[in-house]
mmCIF file of C-alpha atoms in Angstrom:
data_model
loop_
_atom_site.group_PDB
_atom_site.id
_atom_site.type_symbol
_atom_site.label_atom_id
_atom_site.label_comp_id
_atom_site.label_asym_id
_atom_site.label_seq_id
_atom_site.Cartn_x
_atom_site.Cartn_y
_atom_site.Cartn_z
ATOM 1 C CA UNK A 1 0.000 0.000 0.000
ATOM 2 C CA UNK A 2 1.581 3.383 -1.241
ATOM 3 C CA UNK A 3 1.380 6.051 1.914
ATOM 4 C CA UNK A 4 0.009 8.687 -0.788
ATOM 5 C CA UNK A 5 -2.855 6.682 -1.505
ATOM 6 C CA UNK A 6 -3.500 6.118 2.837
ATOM 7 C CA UNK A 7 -7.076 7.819 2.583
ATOM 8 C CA UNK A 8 -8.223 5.443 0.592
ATOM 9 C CA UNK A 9 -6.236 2.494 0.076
ATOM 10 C CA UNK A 10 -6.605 2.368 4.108
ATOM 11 C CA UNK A 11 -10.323 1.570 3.925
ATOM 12 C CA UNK A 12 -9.560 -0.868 0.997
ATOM 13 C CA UNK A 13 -7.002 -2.240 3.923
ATOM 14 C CA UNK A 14 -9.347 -2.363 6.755
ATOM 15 C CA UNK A 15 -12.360 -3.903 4.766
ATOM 16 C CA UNK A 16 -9.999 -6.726 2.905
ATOM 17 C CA UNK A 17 -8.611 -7.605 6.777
ATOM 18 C CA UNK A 18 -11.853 -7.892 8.435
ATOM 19 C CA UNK A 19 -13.172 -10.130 5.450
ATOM 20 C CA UNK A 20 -10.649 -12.287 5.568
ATOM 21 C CA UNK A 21 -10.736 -12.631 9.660
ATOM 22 C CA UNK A 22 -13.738 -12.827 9.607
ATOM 23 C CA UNK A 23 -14.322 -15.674 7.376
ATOM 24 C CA UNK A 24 -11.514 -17.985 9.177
ATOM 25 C CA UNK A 25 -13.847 -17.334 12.260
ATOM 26 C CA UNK A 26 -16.981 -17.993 11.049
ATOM 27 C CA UNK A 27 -16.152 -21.109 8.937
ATOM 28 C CA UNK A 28 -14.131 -22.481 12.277
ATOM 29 C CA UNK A 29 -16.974 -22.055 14.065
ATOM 30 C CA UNK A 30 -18.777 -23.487 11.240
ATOM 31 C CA UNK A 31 -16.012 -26.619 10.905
ATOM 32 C CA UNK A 32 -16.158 -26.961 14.957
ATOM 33 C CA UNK A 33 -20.079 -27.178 15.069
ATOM 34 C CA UNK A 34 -20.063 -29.873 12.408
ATOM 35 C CA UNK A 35 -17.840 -31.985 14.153
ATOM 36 C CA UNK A 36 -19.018 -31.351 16.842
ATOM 37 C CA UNK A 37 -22.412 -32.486 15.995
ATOM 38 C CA UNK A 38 -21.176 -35.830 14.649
ATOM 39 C CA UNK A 39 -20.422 -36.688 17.820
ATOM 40 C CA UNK A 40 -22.762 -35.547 20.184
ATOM 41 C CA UNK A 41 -25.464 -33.691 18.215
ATOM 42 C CA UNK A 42 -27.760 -30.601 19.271
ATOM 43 C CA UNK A 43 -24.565 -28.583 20.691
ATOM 44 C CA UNK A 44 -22.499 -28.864 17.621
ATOM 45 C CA UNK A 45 -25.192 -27.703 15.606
ATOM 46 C CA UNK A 46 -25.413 -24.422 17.879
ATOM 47 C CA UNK A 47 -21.961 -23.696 17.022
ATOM 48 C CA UNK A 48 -22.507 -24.314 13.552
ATOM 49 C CA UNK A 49 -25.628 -21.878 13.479
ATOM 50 C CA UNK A 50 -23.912 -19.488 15.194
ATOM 51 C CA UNK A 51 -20.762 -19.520 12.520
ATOM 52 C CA UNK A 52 -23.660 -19.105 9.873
ATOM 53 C CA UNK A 53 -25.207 -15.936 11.854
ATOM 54 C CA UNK A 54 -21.704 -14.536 11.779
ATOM 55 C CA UNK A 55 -21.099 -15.194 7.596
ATOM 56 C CA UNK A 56 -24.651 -13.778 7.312
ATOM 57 C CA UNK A 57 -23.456 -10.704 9.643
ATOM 58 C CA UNK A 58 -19.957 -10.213 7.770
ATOM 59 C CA UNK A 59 -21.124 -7.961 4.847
ATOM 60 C CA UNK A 60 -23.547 -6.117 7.497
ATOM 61 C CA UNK A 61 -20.462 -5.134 10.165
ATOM 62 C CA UNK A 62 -17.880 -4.051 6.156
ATOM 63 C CA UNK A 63 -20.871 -1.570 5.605
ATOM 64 C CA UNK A 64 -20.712 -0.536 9.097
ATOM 65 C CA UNK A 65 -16.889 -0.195 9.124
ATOM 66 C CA UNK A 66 -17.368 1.758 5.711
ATOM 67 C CA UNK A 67 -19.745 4.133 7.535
ATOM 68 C CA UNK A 68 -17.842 4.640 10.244
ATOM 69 C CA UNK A 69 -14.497 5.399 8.141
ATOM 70 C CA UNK A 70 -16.996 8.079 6.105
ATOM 71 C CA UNK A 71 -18.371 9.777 9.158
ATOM 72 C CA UNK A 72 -14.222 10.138 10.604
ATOM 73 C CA UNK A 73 -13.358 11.287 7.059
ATOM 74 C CA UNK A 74 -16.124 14.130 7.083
ATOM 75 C CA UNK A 75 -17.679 12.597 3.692
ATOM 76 C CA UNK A 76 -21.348 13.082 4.997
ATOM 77 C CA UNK A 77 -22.628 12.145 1.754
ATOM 78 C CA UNK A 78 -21.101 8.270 1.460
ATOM 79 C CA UNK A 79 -22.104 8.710 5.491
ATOM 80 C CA UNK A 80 -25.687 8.792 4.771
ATOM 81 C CA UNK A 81 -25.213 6.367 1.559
ATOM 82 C CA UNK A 82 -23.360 3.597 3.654
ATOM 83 C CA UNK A 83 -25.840 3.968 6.923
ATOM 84 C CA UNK A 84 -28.894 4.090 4.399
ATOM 85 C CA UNK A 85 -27.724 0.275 3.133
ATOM 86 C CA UNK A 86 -27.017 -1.014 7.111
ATOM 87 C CA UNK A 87 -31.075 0.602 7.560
ATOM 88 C CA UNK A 88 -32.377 -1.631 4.617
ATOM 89 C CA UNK A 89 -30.335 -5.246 5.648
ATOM 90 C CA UNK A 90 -31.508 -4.268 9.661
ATOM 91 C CA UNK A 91 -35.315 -3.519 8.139
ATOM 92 C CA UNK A 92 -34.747 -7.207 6.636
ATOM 93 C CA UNK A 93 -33.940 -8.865 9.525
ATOM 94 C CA UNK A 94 -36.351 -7.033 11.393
ATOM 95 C CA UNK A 95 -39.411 -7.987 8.873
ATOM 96 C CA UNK A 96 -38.462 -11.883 8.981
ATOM 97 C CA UNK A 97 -38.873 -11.503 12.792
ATOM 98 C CA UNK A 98 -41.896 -11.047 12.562
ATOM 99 C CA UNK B 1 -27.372 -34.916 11.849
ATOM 100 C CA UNK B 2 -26.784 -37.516 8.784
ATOM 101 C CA UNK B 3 -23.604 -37.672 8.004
ATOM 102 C CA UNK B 4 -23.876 -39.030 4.401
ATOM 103 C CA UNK B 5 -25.729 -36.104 3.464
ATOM 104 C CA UNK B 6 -23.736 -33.438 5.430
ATOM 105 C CA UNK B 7 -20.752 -34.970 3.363
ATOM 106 C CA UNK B 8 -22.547 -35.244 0.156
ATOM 107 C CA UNK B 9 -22.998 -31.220 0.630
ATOM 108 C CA UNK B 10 -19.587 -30.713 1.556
ATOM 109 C CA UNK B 11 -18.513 -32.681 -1.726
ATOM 110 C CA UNK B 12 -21.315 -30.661 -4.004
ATOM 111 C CA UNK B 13 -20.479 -27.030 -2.518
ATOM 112 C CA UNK B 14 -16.673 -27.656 -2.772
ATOM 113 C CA UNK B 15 -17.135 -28.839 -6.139
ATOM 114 C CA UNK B 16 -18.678 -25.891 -7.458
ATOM 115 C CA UNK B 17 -17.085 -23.523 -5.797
ATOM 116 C CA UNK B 18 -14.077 -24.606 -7.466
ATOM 117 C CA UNK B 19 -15.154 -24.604 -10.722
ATOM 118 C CA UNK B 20 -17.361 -21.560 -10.274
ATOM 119 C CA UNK B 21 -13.337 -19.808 -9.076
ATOM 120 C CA UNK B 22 -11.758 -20.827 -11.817
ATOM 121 C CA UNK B 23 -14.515 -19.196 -14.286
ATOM 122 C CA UNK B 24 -14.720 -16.145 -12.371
ATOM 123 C CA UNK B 25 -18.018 -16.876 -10.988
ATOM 124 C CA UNK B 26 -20.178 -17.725 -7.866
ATOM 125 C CA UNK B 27 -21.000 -21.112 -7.577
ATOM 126 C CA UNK B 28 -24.924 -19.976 -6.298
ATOM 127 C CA UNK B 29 -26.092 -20.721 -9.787
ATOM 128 C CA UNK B 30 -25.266 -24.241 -9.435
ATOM 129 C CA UNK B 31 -25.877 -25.177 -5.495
ATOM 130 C CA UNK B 32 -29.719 -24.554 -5.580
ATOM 131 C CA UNK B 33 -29.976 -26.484 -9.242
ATOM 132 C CA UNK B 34 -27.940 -29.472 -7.642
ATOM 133 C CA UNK B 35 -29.489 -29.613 -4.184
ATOM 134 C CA UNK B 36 -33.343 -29.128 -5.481
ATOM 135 C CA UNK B 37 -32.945 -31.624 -8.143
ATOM 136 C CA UNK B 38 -30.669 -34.310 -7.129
ATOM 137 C CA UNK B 39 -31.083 -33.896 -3.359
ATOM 138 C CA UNK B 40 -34.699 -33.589 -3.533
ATOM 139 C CA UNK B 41 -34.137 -30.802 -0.910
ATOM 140 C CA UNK B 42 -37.192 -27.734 -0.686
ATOM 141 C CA UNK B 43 -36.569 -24.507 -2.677
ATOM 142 C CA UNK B 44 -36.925 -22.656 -0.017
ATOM 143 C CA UNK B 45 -34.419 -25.131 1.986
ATOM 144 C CA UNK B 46 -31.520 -25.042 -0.533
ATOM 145 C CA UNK B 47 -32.156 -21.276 -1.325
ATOM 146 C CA UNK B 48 -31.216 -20.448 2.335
ATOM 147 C CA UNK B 49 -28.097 -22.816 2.186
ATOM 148 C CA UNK B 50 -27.126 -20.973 -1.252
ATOM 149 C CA UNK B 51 -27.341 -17.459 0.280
ATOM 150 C CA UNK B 52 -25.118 -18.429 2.913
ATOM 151 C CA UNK B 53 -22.457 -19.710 0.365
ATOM 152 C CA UNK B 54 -22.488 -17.136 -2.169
ATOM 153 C CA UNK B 55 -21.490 -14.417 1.447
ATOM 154 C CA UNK B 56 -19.176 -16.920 2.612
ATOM 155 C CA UNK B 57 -17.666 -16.979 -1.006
ATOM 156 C CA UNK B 58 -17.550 -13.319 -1.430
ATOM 157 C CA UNK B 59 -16.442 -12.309 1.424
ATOM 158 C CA UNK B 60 -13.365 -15.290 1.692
ATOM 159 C CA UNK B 61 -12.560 -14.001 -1.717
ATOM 160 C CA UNK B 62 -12.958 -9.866 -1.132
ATOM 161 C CA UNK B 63 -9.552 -9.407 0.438
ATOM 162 C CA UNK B 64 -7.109 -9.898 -2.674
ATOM 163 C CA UNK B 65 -9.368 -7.680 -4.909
ATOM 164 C CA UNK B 66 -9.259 -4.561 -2.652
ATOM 165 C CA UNK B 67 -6.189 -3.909 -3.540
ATOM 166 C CA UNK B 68 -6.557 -1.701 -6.402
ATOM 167 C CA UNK B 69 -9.459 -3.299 -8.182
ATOM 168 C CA UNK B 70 -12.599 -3.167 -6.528
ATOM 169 C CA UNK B 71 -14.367 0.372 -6.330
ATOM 170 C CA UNK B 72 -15.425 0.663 -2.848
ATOM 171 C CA UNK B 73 -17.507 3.838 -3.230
ATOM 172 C CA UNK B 74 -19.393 2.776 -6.364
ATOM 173 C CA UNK B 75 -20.402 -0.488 -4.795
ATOM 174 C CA UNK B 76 -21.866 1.021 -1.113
ATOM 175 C CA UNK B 77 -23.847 3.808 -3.665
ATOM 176 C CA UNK B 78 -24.964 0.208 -6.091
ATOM 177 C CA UNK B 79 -26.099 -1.725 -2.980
ATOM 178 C CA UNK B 80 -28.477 0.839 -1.969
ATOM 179 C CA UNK B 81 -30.174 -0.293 -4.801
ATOM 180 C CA UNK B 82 -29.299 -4.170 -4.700
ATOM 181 C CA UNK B 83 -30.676 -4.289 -1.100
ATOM 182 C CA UNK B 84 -33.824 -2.459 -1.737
ATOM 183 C CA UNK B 85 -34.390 -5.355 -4.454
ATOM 184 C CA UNK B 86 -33.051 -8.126 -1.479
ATOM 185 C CA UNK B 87 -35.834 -6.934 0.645
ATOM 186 C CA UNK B 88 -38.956 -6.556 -2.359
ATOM 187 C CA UNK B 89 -37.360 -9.997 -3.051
ATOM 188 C CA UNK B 90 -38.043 -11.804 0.390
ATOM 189 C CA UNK B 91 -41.634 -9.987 0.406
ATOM 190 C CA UNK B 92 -42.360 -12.142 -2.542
ATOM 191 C CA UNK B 93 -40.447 -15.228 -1.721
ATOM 192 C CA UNK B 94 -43.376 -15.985 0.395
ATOM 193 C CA UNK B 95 -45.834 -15.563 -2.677
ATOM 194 C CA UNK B 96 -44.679 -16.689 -5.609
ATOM 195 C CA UNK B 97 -45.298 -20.741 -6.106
ATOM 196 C CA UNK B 98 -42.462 -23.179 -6.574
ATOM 197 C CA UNK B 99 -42.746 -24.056 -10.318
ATOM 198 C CA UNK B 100 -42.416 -19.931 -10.885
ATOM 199 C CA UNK B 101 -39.521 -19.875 -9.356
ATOM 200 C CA UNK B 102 -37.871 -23.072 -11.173
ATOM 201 C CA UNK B 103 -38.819 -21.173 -14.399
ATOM 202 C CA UNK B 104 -37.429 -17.602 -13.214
ATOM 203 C CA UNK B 105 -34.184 -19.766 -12.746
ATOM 204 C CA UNK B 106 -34.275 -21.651 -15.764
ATOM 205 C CA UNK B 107 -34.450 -18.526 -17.584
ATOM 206 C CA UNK B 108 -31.388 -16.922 -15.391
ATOM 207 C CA UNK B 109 -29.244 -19.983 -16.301
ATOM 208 C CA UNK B 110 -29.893 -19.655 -20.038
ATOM 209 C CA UNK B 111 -28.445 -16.261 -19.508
ATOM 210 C CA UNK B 112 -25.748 -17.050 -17.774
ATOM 211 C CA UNK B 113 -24.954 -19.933 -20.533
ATOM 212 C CA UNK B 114 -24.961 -17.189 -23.210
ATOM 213 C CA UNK B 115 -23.155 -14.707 -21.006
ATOM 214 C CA UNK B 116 -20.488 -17.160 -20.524
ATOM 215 C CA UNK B 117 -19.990 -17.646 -24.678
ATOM 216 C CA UNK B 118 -20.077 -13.996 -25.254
ATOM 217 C CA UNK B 119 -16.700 -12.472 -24.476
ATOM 218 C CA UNK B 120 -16.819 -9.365 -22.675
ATOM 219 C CA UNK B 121 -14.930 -6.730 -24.248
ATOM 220 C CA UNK B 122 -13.222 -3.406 -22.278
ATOM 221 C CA UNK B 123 -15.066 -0.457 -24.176
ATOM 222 C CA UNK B 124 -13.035 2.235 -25.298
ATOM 223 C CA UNK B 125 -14.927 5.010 -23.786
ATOM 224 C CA UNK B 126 -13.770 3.101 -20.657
ATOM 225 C CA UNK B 127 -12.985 6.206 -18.030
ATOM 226 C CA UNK B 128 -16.093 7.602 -16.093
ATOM 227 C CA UNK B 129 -19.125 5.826 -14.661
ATOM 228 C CA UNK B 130 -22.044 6.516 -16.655
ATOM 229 C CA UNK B 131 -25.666 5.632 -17.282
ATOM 230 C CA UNK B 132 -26.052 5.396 -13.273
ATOM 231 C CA UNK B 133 -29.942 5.517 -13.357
ATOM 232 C CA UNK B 134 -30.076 2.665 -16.036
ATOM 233 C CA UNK B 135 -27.000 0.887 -13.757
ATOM 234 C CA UNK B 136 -29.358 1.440 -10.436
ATOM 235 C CA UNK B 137 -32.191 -0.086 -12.314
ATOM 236 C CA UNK B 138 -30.124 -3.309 -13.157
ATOM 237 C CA UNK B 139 -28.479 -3.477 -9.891
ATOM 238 C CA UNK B 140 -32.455 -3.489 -7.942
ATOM 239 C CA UNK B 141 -33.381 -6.204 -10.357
ATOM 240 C CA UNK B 142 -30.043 -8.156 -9.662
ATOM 241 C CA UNK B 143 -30.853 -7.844 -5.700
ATOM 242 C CA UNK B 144 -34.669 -8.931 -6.522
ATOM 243 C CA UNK B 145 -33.466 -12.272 -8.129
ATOM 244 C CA UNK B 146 -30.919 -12.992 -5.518
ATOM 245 C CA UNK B 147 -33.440 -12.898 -3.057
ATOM 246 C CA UNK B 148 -35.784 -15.362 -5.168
ATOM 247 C CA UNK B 149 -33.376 -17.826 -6.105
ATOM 248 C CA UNK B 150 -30.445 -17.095 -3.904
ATOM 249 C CA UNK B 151 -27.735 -16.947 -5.891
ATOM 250 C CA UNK B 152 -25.324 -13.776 -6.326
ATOM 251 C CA UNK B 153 -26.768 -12.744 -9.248
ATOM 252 C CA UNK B 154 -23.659 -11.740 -10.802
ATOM 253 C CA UNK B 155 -25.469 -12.592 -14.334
ATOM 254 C CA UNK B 156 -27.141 -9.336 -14.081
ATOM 255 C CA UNK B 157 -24.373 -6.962 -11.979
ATOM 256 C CA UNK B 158 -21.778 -7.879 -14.653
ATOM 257 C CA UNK B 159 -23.901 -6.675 -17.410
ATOM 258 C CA UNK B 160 -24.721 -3.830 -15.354
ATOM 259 C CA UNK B 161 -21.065 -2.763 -14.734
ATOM 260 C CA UNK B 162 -19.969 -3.634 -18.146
ATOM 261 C CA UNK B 163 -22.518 -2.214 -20.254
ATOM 262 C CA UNK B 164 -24.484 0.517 -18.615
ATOM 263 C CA UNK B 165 -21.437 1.612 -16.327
ATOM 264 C CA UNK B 166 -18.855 1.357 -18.492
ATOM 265 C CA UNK B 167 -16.286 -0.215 -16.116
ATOM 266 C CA UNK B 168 -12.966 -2.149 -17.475
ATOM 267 C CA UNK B 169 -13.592 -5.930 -17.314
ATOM 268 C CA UNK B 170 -11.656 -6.306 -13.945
ATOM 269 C CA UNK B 171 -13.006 -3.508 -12.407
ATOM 270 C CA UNK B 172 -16.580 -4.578 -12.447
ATOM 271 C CA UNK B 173 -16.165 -8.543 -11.559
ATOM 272 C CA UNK B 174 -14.182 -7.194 -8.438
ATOM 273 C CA UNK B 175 -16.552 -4.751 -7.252
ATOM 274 C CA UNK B 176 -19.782 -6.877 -8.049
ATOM 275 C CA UNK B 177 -18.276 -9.898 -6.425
ATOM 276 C CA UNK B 178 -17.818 -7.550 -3.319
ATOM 277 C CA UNK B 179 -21.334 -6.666 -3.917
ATOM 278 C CA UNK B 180 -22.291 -9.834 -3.622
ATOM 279 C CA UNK B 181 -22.016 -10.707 0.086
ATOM 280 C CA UNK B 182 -24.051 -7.435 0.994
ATOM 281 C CA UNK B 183 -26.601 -8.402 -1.409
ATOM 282 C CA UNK B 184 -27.404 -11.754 -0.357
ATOM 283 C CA UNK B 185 -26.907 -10.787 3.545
ATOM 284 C CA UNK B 186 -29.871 -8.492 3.363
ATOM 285 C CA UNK B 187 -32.071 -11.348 1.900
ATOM 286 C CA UNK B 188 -30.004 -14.107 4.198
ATOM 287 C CA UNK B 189 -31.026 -12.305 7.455
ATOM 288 C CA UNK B 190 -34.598 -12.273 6.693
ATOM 289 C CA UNK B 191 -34.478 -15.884 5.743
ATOM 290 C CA UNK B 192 -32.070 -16.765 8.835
ATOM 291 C CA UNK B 193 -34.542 -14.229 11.133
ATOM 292 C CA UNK B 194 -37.395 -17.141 10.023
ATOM 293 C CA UNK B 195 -35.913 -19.630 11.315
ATOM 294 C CA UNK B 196 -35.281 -21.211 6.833
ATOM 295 C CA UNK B 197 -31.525 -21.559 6.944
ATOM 296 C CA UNK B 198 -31.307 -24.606 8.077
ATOM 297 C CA UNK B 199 -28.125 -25.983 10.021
ATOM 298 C CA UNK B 200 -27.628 -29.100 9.229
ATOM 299 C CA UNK B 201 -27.883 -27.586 5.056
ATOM 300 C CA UNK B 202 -26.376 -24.686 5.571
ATOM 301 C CA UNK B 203 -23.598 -25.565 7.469
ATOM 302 C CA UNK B 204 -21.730 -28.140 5.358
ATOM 303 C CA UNK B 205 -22.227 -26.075 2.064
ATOM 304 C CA UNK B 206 -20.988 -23.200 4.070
ATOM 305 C CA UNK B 207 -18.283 -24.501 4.216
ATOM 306 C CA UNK B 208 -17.363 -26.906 0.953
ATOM 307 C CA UNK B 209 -17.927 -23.183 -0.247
ATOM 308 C CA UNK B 210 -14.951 -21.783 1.352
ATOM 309 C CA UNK B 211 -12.570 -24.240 1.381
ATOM 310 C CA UNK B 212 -13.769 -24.965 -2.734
ATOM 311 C CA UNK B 213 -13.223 -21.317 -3.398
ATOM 312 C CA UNK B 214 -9.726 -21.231 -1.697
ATOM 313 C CA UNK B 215 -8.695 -24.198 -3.999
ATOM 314 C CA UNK B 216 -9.792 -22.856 -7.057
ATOM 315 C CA UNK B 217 -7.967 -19.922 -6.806
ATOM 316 C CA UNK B 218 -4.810 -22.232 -6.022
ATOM 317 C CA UNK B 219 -5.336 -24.607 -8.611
ATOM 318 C CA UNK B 220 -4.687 -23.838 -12.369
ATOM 319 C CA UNK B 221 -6.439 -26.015 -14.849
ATOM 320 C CA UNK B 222 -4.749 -27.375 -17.769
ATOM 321 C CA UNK B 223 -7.843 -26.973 -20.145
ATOM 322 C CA UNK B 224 -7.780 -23.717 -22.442
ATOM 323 C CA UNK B 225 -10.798 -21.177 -21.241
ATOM 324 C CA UNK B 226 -12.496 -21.601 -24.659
ATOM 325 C CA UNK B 227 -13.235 -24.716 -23.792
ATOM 326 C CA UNK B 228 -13.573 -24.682 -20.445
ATOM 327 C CA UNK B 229 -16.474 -22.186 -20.817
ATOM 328 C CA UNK B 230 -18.143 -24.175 -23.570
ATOM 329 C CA UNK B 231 -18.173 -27.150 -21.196
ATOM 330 C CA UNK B 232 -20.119 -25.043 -18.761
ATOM 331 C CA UNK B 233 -22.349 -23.134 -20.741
ATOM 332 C CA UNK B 234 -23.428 -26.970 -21.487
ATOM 333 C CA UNK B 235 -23.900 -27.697 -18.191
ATOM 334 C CA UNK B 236 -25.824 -24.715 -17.372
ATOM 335 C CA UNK B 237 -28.378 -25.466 -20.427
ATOM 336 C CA UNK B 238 -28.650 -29.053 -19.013
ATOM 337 C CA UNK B 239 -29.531 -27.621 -15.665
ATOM 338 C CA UNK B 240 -32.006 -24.950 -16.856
ATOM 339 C CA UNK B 241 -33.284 -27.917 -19.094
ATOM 340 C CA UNK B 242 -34.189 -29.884 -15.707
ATOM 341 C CA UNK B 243 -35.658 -26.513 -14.014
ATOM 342 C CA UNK B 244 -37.867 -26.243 -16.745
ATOM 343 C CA UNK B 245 -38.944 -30.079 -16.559
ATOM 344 C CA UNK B 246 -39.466 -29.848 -12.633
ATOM 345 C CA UNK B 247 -41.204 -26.017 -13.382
ATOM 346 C CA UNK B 248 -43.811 -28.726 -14.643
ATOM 347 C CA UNK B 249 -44.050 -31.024 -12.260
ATOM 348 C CA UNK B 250 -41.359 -33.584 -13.914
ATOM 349 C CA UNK B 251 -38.026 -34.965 -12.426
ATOM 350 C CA UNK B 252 -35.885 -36.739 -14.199
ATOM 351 C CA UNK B 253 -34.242 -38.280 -11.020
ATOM 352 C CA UNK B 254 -36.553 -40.306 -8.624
ATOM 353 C CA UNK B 255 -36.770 -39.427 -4.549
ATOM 354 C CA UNK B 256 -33.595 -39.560 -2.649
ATOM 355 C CA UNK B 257 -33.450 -42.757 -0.601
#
């Protein structure tokens, strides 16, 4: 990463880093749960339901970390862009509670 | 759980996925085909179990591509609109019978079969994003049919970013395949929020996913891309082919035993 593109190569940093953490973690938690469950059933599949909450949750906390980098960079508009996309997958979730 | 078919998913998603890498594509497109036709699993069942893949594969994927390629601004102001078409999609998830849907995705794999002949060429006006209203329009359709049939639905944001957009080639499979995961998250929660991802589904294509897009990237296959992507645009008229049978009430392949 060049230091005169840090504004936005950073993000492009931050957002490629919690991807790829975050998809070891869920898919261990995923691989865990599934062995788990061979063995002694209703626990490992928990833990595997809980690795698929996180995968489903990934994509929902990059758009968060995008809006937060926007609001500390002053860009208002990508602000209100980036929270207006976290408002429709939280309206989603919120609808198939229901 | 049973095992045989937890491994049988494994084997399917990891399969595809590492195909689907090598072409430069999410395996989505094949998962709910496979798992509704030879698994004799519920739409609704193997859509949820797709959704979860094509995030998993999008997101394991992501981190190489944000490194110069993928346009992180264009794609939050794009998945305004692909979410807005997640969530019309789960509203009519509910609705729309069973046989619709097999023919809604027969039709999307004979356009990904003729997407996959027709090279994509780099226009030469290539520079500025244009056509954004047109490009919206395409990207809330795109979210709409991800939501229905759970797959990416990278048939329609490639088109979207090639033609109306006027990205370079590598430029727009980057940023719609980091579209991808936010697209199918905001249909995937609603489905997960109803209790219709199932585990013991979910969880072992989950995964095949990740570790079968990991490989495919690794792996370089001796077969020119000519006919590599004849070979598939085969298979995805054979598939469509059995959508349209079972859009009628006819499978080819008897009850799993």
């Amino acid at each position: 990463m060049k230091a005169e593109t840090a504004t936005s190569g950073q993000l492009e940093g931050l957002l490629g880093r919690l991807l790829h953490y975050g998809t070891l973690a869920a898919s261990g938690l995923v691989a865990l749960g599934l062995a788990l469950s061979v063995a002694s059933g209703p626990l490992g599949l928990g833990i595997a339901a809980a690795g698929i909450a996180l995968f489903i949750l990934l994509p929902a906390l990059r758009v968060t970390v995008m809006l937060g980098f926007f609001l500390r960079a002053g860009d208002y508009r990508y602000s209100a862009i980036a929270a207006l996309v976290l408002l429709i997958i939280s309206f989603s979730f919120f609808i198939g509670t229901r | 759980m049973q095992i045989g078919l937890g491994l049988w998913l494994f084997a399917v998603a990891l399969g595809t996925s590492m195909l689907g890498g090598v072409l430069g594509m999410a395996s989505g497109i094949f998962i709910v085909p496979v798992l509704t036709m030879f698994g004799r699993i519920d739409m609704h069942t193997a859509v949820g179990a797709s959704l979860v893949s094509v995030i998993a594969c999008s997101c394991a994927s992501a981190a190489p591509f944000l490194k110069g390629l993928t346009n992180v601004r264009l794609a939050i102001l794009l998945e305004t609109a692909t979410t807005s078409g997640a969530l019309c999609g789960v509203f009519l998830a509910g609705w729309i019978p069973t046989q619709y849907l097999f023919l809604l995705f027969a039709l999307i794999l004979l356009l990904s079969a003729q997407q996959m002949l027709a090279r994509r060429k780099d226009k030469d006006d290539a520079s500025s994003v244009q056509r954004l209203p047109l490009g919206m329009t395409l990207m809330y359709g795109a979210g709409l049919i991800s939501a229905l049939l759970g797959i990416g639905s990278g048939v329609l944001k490639i088109p979207a970013l090639d033609t109306a957009l006027r990205l370079p080639i590598k430029v727009s499979s980057a940023t719609s395949n980091f579209m991808i995961g936010v697209t199918a998250a905001a249909s995937a929660a609603a489905y997960f929020a109803r209790g219709e991802i199932v585990t013991s589904v979910a969880a072992p294509v989950a995964l095949g996913s990740v570790v079968g897009a990991a490989l495919g990237a690794r792996i370089l296959i001796n077969v020119p891309a000519q006919r590599l992507r004849l070979m598939f645009s085969v298979i995805l008229v054979i598939l469509a082919a059995q959508m349209l049978l079972a859009a009628f009430g006819i499978n080819p392949f008897g009850p799993r035993s």
